mmCIF file of C-alpha atoms in Angstrom:
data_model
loop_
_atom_site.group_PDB
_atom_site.id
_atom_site.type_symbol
_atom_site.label_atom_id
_atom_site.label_comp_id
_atom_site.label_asym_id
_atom_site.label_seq_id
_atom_site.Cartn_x
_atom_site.Cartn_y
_atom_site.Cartn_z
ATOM 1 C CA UNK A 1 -120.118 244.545 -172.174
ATOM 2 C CA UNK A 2 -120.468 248.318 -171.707
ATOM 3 C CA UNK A 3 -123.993 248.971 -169.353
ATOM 4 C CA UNK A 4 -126.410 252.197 -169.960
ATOM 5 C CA UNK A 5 -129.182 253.480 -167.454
ATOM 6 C CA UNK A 6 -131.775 256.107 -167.995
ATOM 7 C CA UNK A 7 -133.125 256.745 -164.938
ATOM 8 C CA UNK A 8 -136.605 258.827 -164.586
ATOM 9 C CA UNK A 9 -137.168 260.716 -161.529
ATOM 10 C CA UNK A 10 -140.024 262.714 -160.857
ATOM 11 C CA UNK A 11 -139.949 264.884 -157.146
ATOM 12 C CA UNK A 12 -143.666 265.431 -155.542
ATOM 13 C CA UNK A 13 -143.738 269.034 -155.439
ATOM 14 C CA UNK A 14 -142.783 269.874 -152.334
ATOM 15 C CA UNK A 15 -139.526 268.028 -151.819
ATOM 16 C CA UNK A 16 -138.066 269.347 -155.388
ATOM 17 C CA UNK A 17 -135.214 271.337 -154.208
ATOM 18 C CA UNK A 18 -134.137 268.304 -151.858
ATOM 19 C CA UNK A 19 -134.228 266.113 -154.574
ATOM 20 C CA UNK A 20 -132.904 268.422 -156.766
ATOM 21 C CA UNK A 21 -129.879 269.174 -154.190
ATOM 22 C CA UNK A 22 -129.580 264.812 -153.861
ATOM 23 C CA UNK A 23 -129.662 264.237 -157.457
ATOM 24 C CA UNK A 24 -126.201 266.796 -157.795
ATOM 25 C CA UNK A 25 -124.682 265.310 -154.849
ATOM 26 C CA UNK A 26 -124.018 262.381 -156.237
ATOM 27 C CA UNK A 27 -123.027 262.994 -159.452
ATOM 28 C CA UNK A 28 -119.418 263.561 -158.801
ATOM 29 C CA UNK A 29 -118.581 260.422 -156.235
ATOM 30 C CA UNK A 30 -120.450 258.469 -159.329
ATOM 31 C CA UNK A 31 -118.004 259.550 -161.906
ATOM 32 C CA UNK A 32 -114.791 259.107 -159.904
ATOM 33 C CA UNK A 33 -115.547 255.028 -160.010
ATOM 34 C CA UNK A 34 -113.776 253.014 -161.751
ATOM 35 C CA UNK A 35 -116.065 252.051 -163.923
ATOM 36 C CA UNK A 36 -118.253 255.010 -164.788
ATOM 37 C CA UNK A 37 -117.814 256.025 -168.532
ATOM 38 C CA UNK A 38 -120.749 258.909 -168.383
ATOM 39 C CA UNK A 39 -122.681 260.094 -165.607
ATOM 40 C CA UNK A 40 -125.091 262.868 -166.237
ATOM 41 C CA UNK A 41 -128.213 264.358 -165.189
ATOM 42 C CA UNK A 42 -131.146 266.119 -167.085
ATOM 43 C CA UNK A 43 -133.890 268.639 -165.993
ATOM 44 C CA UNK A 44 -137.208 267.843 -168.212
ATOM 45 C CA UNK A 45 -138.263 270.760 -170.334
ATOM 46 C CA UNK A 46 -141.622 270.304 -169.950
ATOM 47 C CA UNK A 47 -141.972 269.126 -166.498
ATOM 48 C CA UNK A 48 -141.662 270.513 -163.473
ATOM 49 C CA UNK A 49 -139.573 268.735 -160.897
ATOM 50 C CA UNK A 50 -138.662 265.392 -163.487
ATOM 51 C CA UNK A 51 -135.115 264.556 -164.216
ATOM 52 C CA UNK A 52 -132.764 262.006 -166.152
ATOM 53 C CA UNK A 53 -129.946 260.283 -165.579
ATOM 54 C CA UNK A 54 -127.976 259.231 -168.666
ATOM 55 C CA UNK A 55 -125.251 256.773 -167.633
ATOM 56 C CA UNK A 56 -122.828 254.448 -169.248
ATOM 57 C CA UNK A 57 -120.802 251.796 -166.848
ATOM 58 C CA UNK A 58 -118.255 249.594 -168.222
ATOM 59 C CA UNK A 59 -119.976 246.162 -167.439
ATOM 60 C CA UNK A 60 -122.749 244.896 -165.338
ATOM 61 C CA UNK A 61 -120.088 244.503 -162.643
ATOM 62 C CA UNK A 62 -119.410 248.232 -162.299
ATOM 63 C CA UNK A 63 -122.903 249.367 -162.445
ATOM 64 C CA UNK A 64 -123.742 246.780 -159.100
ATOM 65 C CA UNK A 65 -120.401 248.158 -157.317
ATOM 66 C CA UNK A 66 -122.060 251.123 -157.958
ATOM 67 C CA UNK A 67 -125.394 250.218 -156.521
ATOM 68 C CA UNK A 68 -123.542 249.119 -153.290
ATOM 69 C CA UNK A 69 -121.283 252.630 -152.675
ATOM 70 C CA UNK A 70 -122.041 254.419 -149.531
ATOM 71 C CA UNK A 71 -122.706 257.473 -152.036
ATOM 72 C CA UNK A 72 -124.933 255.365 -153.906
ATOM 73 C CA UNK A 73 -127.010 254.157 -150.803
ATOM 74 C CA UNK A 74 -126.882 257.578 -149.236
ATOM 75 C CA UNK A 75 -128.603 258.728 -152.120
ATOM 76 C CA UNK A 76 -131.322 256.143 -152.733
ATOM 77 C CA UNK A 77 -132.295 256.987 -148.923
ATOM 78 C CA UNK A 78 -132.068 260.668 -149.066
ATOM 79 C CA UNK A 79 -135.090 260.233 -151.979
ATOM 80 C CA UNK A 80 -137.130 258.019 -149.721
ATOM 81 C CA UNK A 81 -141.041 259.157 -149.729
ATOM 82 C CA UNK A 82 -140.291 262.080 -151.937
ATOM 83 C CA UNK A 83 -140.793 260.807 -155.298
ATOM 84 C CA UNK A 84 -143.521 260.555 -157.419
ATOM 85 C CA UNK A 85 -141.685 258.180 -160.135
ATOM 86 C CA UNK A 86 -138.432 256.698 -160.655
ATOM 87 C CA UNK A 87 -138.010 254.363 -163.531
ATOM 88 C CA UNK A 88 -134.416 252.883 -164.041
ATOM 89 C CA UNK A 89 -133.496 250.897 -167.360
ATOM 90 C CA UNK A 90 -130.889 248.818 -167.681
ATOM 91 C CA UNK A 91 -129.688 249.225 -171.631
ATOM 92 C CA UNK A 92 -127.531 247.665 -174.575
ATOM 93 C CA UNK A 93 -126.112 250.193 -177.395
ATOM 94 C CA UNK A 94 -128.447 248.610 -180.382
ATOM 95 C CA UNK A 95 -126.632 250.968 -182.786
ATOM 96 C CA UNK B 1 -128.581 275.777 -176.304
ATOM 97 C CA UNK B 2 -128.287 272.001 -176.877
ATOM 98 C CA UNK B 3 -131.264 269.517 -176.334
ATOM 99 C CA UNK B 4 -130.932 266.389 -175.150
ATOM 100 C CA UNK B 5 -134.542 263.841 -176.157
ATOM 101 C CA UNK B 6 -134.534 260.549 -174.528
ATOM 102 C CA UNK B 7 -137.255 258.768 -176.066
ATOM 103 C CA UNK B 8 -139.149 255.087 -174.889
ATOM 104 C CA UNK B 9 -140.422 253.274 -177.350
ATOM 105 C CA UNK B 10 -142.265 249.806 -176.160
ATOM 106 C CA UNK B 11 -143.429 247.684 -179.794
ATOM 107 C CA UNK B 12 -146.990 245.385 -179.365
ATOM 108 C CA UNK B 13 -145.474 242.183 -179.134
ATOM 109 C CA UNK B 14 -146.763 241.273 -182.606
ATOM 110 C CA UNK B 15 -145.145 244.180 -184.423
ATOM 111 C CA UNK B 16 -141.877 243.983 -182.576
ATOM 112 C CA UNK B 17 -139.571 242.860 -185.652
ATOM 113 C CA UNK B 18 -141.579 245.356 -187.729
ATOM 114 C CA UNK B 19 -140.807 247.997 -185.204
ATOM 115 C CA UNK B 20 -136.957 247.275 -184.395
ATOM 116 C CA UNK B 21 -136.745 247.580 -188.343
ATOM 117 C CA UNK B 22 -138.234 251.496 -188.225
ATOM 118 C CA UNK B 23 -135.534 252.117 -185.281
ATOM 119 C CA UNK B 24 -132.799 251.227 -187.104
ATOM 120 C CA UNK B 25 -133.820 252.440 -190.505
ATOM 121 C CA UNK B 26 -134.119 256.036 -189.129
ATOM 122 C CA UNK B 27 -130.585 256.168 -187.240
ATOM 123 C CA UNK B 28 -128.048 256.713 -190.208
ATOM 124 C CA UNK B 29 -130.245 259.826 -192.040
ATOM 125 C CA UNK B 30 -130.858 261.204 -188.547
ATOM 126 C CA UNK B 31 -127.013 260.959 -187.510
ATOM 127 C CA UNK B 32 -126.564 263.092 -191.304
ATOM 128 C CA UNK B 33 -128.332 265.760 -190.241
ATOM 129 C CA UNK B 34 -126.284 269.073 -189.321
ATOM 130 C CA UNK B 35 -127.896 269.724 -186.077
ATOM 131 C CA UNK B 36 -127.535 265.821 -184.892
ATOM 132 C CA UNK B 37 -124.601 265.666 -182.439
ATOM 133 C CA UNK B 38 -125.654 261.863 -180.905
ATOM 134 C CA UNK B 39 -128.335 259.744 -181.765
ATOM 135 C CA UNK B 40 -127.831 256.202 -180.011
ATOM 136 C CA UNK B 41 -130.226 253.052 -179.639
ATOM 137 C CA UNK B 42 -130.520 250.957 -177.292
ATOM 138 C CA UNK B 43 -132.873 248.089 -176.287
ATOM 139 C CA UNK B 44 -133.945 247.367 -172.614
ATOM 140 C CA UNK B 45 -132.416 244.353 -170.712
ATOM 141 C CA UNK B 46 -135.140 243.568 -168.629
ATOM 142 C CA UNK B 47 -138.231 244.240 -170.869
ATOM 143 C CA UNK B 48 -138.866 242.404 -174.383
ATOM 144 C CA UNK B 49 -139.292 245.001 -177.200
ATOM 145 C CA UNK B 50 -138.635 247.866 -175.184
ATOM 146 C CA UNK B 51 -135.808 250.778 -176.771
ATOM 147 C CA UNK B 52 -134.641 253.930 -175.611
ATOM 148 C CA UNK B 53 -133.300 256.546 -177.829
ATOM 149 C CA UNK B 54 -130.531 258.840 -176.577
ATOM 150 C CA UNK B 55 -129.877 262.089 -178.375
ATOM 151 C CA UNK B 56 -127.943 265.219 -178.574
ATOM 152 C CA UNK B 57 -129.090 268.102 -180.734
ATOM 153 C CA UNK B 58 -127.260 271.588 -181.397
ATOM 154 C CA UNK B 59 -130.255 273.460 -180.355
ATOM 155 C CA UNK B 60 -134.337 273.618 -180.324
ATOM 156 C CA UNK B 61 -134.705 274.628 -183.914
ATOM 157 C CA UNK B 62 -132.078 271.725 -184.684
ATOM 158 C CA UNK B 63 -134.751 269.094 -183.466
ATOM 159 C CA UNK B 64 -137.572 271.031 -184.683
ATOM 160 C CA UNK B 65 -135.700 270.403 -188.295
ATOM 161 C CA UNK B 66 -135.547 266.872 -187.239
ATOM 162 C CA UNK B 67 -138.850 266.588 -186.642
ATOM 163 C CA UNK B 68 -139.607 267.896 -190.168
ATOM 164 C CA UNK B 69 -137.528 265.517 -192.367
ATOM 165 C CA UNK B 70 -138.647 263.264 -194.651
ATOM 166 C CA UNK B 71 -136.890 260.040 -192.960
ATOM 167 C CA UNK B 72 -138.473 261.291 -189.699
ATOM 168 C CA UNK B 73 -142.010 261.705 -191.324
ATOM 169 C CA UNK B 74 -141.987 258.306 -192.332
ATOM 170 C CA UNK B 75 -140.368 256.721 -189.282
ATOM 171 C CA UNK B 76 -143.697 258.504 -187.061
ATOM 172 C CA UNK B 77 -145.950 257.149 -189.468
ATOM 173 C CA UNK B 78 -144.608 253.541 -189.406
ATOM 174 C CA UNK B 79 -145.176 253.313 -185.803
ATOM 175 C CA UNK B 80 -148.413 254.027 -185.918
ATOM 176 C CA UNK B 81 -150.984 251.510 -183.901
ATOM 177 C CA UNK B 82 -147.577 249.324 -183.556
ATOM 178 C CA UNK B 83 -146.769 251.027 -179.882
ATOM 179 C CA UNK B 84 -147.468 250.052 -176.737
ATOM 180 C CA UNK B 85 -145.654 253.097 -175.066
ATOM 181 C CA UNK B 86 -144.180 256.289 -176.525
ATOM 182 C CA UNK B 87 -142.394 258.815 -174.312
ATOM 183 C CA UNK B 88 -140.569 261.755 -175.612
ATOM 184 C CA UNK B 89 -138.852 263.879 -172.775
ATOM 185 C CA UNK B 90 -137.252 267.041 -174.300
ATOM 186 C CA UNK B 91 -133.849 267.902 -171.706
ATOM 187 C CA UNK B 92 -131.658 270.041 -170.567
ATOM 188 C CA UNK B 93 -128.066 269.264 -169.109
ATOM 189 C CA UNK B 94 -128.154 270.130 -165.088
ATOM 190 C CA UNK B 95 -124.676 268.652 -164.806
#
């Protein structure tokens, strides 16, 4: 069964281009797994510093390799005390 | 310039059926719409009555038309006092 995150991430202020730099890093190690389907990130029009990952993995499996990469874990500690939200949602394709 | 919404919809627990009804009432006219490239569903995995739209839209004055329509119209006011959360995050494709 095919897996979807949105992720929310909102930078404080004064780490944005670091988070901004992490979020782009690890878009391309993400899409050369396996199992990534769609991988891609969003600026917020009408907030400064938020963001949005759209992602489709092909099962539950794929999306917890995922979580365990070295990119992965790289990434989750590179945004470490610079975040103001992040809000991941783990989704099923309703229609 | 496309637009990308992602949109989180959380239903009172009591209007949940009445709610996931609305959701999926509202895809098919908005999928006929000219300026509608994607407009996906989904529900959350790890909270009860909790959906996330996904869409894709040709450009700003696509989703303004959107916003506009008759089926939309009726889909806002349906919701109304049914919601426990309602996020709409306008976006733009980083990479």
């Amino acid at each position: 069964m095919e897996i979807r995150v949105v992720a929310t991430i909102a930078a404080k202020p004064e780490f944005k281009a670091q988070v901004t730099e992490a979020l782009l890093e690890v878009i391309e190690p993400s899409r050369q797994e396996v199992g990534c389907l769609q991988y891609e990130l969003h600026r917020d029009l009408d907030k400064e510093g938020a963001f949005v990952f759209y992602e489709r993995w092909k099962s539950e499996d794929a999306l917890n390799q995922h979580n365990k990469t070295e990119h992965f874990q790289r990434f989750a500690a590179s945004l470490e005390g610079k975040l103001d939200e992040l809000t991941i949602r783990r989704l099923k394709t309703l229609a």
